Coordinates of C-alpha atoms and ligand atoms in Angstrom, one line a residue:
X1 CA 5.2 29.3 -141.5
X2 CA 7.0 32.5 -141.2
X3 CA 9.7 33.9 -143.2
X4 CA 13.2 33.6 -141.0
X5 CA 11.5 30.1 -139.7
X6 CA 14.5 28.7 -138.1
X7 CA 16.7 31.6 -138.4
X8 CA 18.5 31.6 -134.8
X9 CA 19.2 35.2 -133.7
X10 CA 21.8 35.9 -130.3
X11 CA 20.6 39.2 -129.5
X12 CA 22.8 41.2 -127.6
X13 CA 21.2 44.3 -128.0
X14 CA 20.2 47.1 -125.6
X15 CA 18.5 50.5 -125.3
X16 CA 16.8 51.2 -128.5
X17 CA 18.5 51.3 -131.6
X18 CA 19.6 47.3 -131.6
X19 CA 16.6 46.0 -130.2
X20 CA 14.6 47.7 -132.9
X21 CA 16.4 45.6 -135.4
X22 CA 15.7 42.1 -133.9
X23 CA 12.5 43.0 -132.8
X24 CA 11.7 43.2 -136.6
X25 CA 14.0 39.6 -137.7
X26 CA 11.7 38.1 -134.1
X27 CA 8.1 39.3 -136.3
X28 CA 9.4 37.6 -139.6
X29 CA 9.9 34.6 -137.4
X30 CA 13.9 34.0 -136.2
X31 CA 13.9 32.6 -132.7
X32 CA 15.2 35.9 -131.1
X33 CA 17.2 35.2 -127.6
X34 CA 18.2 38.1 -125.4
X35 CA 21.4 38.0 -123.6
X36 CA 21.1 39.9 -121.0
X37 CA 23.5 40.8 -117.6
X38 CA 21.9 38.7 -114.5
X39 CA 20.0 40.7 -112.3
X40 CA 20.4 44.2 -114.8
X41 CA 18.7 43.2 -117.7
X42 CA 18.9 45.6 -120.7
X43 CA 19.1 49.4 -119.0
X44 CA 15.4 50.2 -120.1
X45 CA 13.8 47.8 -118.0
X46 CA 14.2 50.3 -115.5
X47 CA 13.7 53.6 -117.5
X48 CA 11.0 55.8 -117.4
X49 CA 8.9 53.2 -115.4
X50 CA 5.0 54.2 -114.9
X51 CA 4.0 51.1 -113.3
X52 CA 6.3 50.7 -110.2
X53 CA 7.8 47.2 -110.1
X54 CA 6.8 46.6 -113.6
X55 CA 9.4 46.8 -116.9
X56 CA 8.8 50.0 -118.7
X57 CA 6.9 50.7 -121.9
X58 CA 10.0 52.0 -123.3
X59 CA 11.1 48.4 -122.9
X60 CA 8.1 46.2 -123.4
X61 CA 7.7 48.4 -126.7
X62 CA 11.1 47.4 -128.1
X63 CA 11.2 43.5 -127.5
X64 CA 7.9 41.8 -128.4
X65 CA 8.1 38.4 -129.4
X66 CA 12.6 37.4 -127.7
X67 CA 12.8 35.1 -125.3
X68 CA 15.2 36.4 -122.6
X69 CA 18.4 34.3 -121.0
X70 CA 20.5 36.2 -117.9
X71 CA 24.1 35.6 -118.9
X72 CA 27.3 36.9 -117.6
X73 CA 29.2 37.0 -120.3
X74 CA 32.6 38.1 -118.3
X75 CA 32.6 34.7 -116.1
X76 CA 34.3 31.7 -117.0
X77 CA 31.2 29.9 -117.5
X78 CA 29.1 32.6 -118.9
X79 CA 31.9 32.5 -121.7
X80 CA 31.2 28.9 -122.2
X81 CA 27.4 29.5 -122.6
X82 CA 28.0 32.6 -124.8
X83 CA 30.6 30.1 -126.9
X84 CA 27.8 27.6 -127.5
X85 CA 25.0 30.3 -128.7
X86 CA 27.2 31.5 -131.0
X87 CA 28.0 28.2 -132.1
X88 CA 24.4 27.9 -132.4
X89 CA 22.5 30.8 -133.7
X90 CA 23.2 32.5 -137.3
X91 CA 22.9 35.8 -136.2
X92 CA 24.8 38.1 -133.5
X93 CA 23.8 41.1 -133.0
X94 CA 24.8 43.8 -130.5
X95 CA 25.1 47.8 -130.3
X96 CA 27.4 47.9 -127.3
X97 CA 29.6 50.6 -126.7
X98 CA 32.9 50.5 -129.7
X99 CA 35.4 47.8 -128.4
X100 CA 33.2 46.0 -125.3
X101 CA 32.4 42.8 -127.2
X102 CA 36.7 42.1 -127.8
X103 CA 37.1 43.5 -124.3
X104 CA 34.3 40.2 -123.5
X105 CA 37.1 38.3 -125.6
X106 CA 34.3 37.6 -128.2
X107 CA 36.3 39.5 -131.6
X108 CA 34.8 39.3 -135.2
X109 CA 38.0 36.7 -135.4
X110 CA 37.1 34.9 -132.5
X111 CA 33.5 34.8 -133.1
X112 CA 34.8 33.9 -136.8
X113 CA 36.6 30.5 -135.6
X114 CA 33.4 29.6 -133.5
X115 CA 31.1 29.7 -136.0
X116 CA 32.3 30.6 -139.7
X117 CA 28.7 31.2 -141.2
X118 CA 27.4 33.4 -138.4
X119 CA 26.7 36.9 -138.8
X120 CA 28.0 39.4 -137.1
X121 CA 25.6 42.8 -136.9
X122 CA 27.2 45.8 -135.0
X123 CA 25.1 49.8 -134.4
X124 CA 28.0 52.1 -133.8
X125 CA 27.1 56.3 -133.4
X126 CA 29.9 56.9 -136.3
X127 CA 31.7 54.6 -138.5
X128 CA 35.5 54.5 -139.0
X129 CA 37.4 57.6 -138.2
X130 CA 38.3 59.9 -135.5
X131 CA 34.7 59.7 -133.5
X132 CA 34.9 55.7 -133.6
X133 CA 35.4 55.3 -130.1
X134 CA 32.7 57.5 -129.0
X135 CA 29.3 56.9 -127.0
X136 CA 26.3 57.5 -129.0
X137 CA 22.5 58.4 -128.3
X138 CA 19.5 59.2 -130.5
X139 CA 19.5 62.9 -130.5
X140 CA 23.9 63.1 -130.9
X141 CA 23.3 61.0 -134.2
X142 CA 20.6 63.1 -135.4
X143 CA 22.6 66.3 -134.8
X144 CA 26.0 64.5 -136.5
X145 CA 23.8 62.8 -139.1
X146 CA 22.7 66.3 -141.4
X147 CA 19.3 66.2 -139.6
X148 CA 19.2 68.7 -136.7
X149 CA 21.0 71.5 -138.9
X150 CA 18.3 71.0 -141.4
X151 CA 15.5 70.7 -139.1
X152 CA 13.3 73.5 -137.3
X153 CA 12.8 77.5 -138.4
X154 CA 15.3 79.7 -140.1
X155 CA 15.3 82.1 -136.9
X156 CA 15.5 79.2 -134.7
X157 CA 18.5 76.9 -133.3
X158 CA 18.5 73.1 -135.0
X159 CA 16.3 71.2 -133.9
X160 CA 15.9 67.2 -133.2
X161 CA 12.9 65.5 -134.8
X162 CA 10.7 63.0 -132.7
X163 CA 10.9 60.3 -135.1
X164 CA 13.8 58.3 -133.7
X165 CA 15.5 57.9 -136.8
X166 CA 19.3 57.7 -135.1
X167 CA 17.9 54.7 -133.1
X168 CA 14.7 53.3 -134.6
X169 CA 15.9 54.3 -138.0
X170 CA 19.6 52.3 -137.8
X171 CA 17.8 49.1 -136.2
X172 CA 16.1 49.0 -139.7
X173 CA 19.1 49.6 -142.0
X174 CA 20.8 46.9 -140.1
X175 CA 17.8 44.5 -140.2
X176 CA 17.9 45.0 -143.9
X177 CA 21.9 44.4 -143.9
X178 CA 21.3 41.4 -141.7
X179 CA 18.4 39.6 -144.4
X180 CA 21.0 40.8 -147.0
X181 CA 23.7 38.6 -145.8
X182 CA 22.0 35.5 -144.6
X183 CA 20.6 35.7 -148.3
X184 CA 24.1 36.2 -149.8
X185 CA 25.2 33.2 -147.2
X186 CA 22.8 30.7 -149.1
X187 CA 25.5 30.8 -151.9
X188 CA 28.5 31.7 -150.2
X189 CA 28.1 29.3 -147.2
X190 CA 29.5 32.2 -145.1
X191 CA 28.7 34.8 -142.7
X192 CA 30.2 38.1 -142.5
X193 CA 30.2 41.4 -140.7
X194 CA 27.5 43.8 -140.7
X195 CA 28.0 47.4 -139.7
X196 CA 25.5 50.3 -139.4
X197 CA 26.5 53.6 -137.7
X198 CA 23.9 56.0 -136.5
X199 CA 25.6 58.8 -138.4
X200 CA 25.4 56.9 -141.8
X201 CA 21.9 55.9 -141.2
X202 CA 21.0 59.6 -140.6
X203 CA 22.6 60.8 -143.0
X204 CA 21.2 58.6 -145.5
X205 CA 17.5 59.3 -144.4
X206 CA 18.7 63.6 -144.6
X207 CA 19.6 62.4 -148.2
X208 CA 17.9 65.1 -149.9
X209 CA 19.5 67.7 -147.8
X210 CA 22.9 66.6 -149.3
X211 CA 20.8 67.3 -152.7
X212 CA 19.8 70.8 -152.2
X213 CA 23.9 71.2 -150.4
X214 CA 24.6 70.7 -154.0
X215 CA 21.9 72.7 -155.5
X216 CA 23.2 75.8 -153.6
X217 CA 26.0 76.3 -156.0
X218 CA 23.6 76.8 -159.0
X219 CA 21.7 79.4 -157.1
X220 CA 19.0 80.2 -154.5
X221 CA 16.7 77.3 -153.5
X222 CA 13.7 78.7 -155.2
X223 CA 11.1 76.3 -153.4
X224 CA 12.0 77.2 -149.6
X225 CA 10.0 80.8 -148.0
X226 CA 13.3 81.8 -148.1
X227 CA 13.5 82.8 -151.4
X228 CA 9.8 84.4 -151.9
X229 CA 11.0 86.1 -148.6
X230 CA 14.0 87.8 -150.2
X231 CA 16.3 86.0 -147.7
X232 CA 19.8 85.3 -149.2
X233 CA 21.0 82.1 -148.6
X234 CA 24.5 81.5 -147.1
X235 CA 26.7 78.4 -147.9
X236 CA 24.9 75.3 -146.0
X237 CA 21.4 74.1 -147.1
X238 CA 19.3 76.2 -144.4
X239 CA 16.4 75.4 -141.9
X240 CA 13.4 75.1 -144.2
X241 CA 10.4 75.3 -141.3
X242 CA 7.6 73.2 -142.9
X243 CA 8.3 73.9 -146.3
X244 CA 8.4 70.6 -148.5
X245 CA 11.5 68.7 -149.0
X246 CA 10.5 68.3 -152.5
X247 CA 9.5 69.6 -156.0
X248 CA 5.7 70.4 -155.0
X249 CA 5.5 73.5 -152.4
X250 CA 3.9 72.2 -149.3
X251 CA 2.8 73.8 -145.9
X252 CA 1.6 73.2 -142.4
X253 CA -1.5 75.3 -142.3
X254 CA -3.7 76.5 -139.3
X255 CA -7.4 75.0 -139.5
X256 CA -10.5 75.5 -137.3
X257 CA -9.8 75.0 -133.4
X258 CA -6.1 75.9 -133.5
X259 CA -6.1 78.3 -130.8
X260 CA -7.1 75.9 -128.4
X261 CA -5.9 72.7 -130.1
X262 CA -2.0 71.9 -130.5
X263 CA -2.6 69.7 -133.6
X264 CA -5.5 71.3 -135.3
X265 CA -3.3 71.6 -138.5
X266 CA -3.2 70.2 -141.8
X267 CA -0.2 69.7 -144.2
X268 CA -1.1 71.1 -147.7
X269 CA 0.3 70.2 -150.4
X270 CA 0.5 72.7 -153.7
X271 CA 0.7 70.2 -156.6
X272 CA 1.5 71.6 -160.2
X273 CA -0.9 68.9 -161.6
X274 CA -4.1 69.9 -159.4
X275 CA -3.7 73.6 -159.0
X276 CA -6.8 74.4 -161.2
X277 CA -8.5 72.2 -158.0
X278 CA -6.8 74.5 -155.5
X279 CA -7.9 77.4 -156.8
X280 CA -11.6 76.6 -157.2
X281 CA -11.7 74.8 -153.5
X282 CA -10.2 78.4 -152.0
X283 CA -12.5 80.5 -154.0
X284 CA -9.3 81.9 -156.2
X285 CA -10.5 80.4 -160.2
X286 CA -8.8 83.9 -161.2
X287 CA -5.5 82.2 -160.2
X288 CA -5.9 79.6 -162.5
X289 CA -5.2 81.7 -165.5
X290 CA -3.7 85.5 -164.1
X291 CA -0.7 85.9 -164.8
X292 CA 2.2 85.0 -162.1
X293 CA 0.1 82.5 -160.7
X294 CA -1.0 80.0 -163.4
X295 CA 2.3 78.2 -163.7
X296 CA 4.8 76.5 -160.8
X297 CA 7.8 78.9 -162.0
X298 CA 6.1 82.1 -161.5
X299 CA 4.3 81.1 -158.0
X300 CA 7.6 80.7 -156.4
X301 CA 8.3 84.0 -155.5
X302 CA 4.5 83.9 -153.9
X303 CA 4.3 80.8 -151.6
X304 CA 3.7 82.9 -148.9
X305 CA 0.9 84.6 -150.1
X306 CA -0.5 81.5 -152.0
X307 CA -0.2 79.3 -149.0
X308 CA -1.5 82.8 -146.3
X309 CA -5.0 82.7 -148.9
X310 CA -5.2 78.3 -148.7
X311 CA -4.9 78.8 -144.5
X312 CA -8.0 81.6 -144.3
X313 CA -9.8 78.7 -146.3
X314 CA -8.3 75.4 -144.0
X315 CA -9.1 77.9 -140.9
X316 CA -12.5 77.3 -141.6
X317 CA -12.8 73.8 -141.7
X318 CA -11.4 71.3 -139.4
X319 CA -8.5 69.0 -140.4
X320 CA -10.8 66.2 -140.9
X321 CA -13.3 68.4 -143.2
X322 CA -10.0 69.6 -145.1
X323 CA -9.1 66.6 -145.7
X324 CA -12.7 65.1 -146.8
X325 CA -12.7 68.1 -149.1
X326 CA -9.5 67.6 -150.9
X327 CA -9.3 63.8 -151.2
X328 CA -12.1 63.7 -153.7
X329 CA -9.8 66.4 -156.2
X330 CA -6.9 64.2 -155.4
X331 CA -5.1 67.2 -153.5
X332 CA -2.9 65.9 -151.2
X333 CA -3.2 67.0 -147.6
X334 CA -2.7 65.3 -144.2
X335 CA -4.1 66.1 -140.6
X336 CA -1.7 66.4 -138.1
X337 CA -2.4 63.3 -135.8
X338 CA -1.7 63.5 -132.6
X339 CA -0.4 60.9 -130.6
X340 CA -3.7 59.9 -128.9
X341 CA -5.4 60.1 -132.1
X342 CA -2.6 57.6 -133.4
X343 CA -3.5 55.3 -131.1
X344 CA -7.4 55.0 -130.8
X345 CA -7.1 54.8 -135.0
X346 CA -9.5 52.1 -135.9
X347 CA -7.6 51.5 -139.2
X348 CA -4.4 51.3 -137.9
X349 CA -5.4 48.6 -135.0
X350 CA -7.4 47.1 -138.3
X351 CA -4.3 46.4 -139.8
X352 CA -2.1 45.5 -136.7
X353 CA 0.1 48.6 -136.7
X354 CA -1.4 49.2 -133.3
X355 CA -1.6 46.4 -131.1
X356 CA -2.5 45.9 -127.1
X357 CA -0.8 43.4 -125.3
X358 CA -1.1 41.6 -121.9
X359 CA 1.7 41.3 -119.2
X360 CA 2.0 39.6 -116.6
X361 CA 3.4 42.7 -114.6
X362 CA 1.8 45.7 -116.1
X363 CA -1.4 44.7 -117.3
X364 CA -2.4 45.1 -121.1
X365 CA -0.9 48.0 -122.8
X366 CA -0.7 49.6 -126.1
X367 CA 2.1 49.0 -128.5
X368 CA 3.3 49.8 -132.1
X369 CA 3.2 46.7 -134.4
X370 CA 5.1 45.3 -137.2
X371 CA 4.7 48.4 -139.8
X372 CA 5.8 45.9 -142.5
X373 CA 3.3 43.6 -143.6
X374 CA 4.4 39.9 -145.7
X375 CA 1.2 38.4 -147.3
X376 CA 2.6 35.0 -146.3
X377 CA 4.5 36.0 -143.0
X378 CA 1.4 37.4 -141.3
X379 CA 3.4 38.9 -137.2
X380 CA 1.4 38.0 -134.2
X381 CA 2.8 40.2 -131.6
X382 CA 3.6 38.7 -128.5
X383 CA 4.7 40.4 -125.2
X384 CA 8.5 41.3 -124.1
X385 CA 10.2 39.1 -121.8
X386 CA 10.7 39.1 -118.3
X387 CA 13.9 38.9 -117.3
X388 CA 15.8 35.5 -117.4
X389 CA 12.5 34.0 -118.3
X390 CA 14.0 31.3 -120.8
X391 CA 17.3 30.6 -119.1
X392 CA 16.6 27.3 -118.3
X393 CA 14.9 26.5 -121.7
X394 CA 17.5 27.8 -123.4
X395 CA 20.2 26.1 -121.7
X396 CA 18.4 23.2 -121.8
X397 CA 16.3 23.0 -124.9
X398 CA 19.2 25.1 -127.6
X399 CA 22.2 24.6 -126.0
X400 CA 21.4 20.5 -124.8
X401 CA 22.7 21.3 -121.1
X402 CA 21.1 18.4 -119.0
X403 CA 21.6 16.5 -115.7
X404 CA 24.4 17.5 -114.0
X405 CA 26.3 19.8 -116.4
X406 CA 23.0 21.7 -116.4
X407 CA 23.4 22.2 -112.6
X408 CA 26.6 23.0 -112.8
X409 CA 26.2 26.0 -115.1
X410 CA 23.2 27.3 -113.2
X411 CA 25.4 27.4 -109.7
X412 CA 28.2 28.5 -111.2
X413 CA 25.9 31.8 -111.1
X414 CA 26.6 33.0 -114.8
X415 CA 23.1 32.8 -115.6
X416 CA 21.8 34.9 -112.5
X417 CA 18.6 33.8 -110.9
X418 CA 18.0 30.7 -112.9
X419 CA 18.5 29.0 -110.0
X420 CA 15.1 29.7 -108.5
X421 CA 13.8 29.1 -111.8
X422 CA 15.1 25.8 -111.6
X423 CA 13.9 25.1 -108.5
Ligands
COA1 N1 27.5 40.2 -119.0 C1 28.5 40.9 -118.5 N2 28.8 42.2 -119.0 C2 28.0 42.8 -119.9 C3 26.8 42.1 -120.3 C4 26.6 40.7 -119.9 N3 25.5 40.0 -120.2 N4 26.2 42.9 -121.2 C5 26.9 44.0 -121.3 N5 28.0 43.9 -120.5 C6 29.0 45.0 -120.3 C7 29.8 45.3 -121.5 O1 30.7 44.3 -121.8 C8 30.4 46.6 -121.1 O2 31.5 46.4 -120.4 P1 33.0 47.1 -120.6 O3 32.7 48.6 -120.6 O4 33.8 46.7 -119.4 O5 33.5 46.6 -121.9 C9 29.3 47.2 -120.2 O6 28.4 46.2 -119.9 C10 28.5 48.4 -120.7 O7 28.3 48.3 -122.1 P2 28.1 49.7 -122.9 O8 27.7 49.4 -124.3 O9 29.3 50.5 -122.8 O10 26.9 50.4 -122.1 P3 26.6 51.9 -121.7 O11 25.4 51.9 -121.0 O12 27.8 52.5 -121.0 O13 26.5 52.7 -123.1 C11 25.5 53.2 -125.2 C12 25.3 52.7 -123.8 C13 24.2 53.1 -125.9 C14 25.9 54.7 -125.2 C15 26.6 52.4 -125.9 O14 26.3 51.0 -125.8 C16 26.8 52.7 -127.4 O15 27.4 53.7 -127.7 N6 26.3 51.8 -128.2 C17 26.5 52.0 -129.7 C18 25.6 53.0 -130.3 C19 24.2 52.8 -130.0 O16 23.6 51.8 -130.3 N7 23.5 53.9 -129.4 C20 22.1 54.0 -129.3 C21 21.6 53.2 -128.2 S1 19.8 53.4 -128.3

């Protein structure tokens, strides 16, 4: 049994930032099915391919475990189709450009009086306002969201992270405002609408940003460089480099191999509770005690130097050695990973974070899991649809279409090549 057994989701999603979300409900078990335009197919099919005829990673990475139905949603029939899914499933969700799915004549009121308990889940790039009608991509909602001014070096223009939080980051506060509701339905006996906009779900995940915005007005931020630098600080919460987005001073330090190697770095962490550690690991046990360096108050003004003495020490170890040396003292540091480290991790493929999967086009390829693990949901993760692969078990097996109203939906030519399929 999983967790959204029998939870019917009508996925309307495309790109990145919606299929992220039902990707997640398809793992905790809802019977995800992907409407998608016959022939066309969700735009990343086609994007970025690396093997030629084959759908793309970028695809095949976002939509493990949906079955896919090709649907024209603007013909007559296709309307009929779309009519009975909704009718059917629990859950719509889409992240279409603002306005497309009334122009489709499917409205919240519409889909309302078709189905009163199903819930509607929108991604817009900004909520209400005067940017509601606008077009949104990963990198404009990190730059509107509080993230790109916040992001890179003091000296440097803002910069966007490559964590896809304006995408990959909204899938999951809608998925959590989805579970929300069909909870909430299990007493109300209703659905209701469920909006996330890229720009809110930035801003929420640059939340701390917002804090020191605040903080400004009491004075200098005393933790960033900034301040040990002598660098005043002007009315917006500035580009803090590596510096720690917390109370305990943290850098990204240089360690053995760093000429040659791009990620030969280690994040270091100076933690008020084990600085006695720090200082005997580095060869510094004066620190513990002289004066302007045994307490956190009087090292602020010093991070550079502090942290310039703990990077001749990680410079002669490698990140992995650094690492192996400071766990045992509890001080926390982290390697920088690199992406093909990441993926040959035995622990992570242990756990299922890192998965391969076959396909029937591309072969077996490598894939980021379900990062969320439910002790009695366990995810097996299954590969992305081809496209139009379930029309006709759809049709047939959700929506009851048999005989002769079966054929005549598939020639009417709303649901693309099911025809063939049929055949
Ligand atoms: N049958 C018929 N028509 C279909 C269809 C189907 N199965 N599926 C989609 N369409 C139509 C839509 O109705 C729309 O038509 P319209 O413009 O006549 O109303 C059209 O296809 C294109 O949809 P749109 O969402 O405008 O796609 P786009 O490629 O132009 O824009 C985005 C892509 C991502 C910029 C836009 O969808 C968007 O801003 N989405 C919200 C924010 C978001 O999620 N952004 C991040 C994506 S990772």
């Amino acid at each position: 049994m999983k967790a959204l057994d029998g939870i019917k989701v009508l996925d309307f999603t495309h790109v990145q930032s919606g299929p992220t979300c039902t990707q997640l409900l398809a793992w905790f078990g809802a019977d995800v099915i992907k409407v998608e335009r016959p022939g066309v197919g969700d735009a990343t099919r086609k994007q970025l391919v690396d093997v030629p005829g084959a759908d793309s990673l970028y695809f095949t990475m976002l939509n493990h475990n949906k079955r896919s139905i090709e649907l024209n949603s603007k013909n007559e029939t296709g309307k009929e189709v779309l009519t009975k899914l909704i009718q059917t499933c629990d859950v719509l969700v889409e992240n279409f450009a603002p306005g497309a799915l009334d122009r489709m004549g499917f409205s919240w009121e519409r889909i309302q009086e078709i189905n009163p308990r199903i819930i509607l889940a929108s991604i817009k790039g900004f909520g209400p306002g005067k940017y509601e009608d606008c077009k949104v991509y990963e990198n404009v909602a990190q730059c509107a969201g509080g993230s790109a001014s916040t992001t890179g070096f003091r000296d440097g223009p803002p910069l966007v992270t490559g964590a896809q939080i304006g995408d990959s980051g909204t899938g999951l506060h809608l998925c959590l405002g989805i579970v929300t509701a069909l909870y909430q339905r299990e007493k109300s006996g209703r659905g209701q609408k469920v909006t996330a906009a890229m720009q809110d779900g930035v801003l929420n995940l640059s939340r701390v940003k917002l804090r020191d915005q605040q903080r400004l007005d009491a004075g200098p931020l005393k933790e960033y460089s900034q301040f040990g630098e002598g660098v005043p600080f002007g009315d917006a919460t500035p580009r803090a480099g590596n510096d720690s987005g917390g109370g305990q001073p943290g850098r990204i330090l240089k360690c053995k191999g760093w000429e040659t190697d791009p990620n030969a770095y280690t994040y270091f962490i100076c933690q008020a509770a084990i600085w006695e550690k720090i200082c005997d690991v580095i060869g510094e046990p004066d620190w513990k005690t002289k004066e302007g360096y045994a307490t956190p108050p009087e090292r602020l003004d010093k991070l550079n130097e502090i942290f310039a003495r703990i990077e001749e020490w990680t410079m002669t170890k490698t990140k992995f050695e650094v690492m192996d040396t400071c766990n045992p003292h509890d001080i926390p540091v982290g390697p920088i990973l690199s992406t093909k480290e990441l993926i040959e991790d035995e622990g992570l493929r242990a756990t299922g974070t890192i998965v391969d999967v076959d396909h029937p086009e591309r072969g077996r390829y490598t894939s980021v899991g379900c990062p969320i693990k439910l002790s009695d949901s366990p995810v097996e993760v299954e590969r992305s649809p081809l496209l139009g692969e379930h029309t006709i078990e759809i049709l047939s097996e959700v929506l009851g279409y048999t005989g002769e109203d079966l054929a005549r939906v598939v020639d009417s030519g709303a649901v693309g090549a099911a025809k063939q399929a049929a055949e």
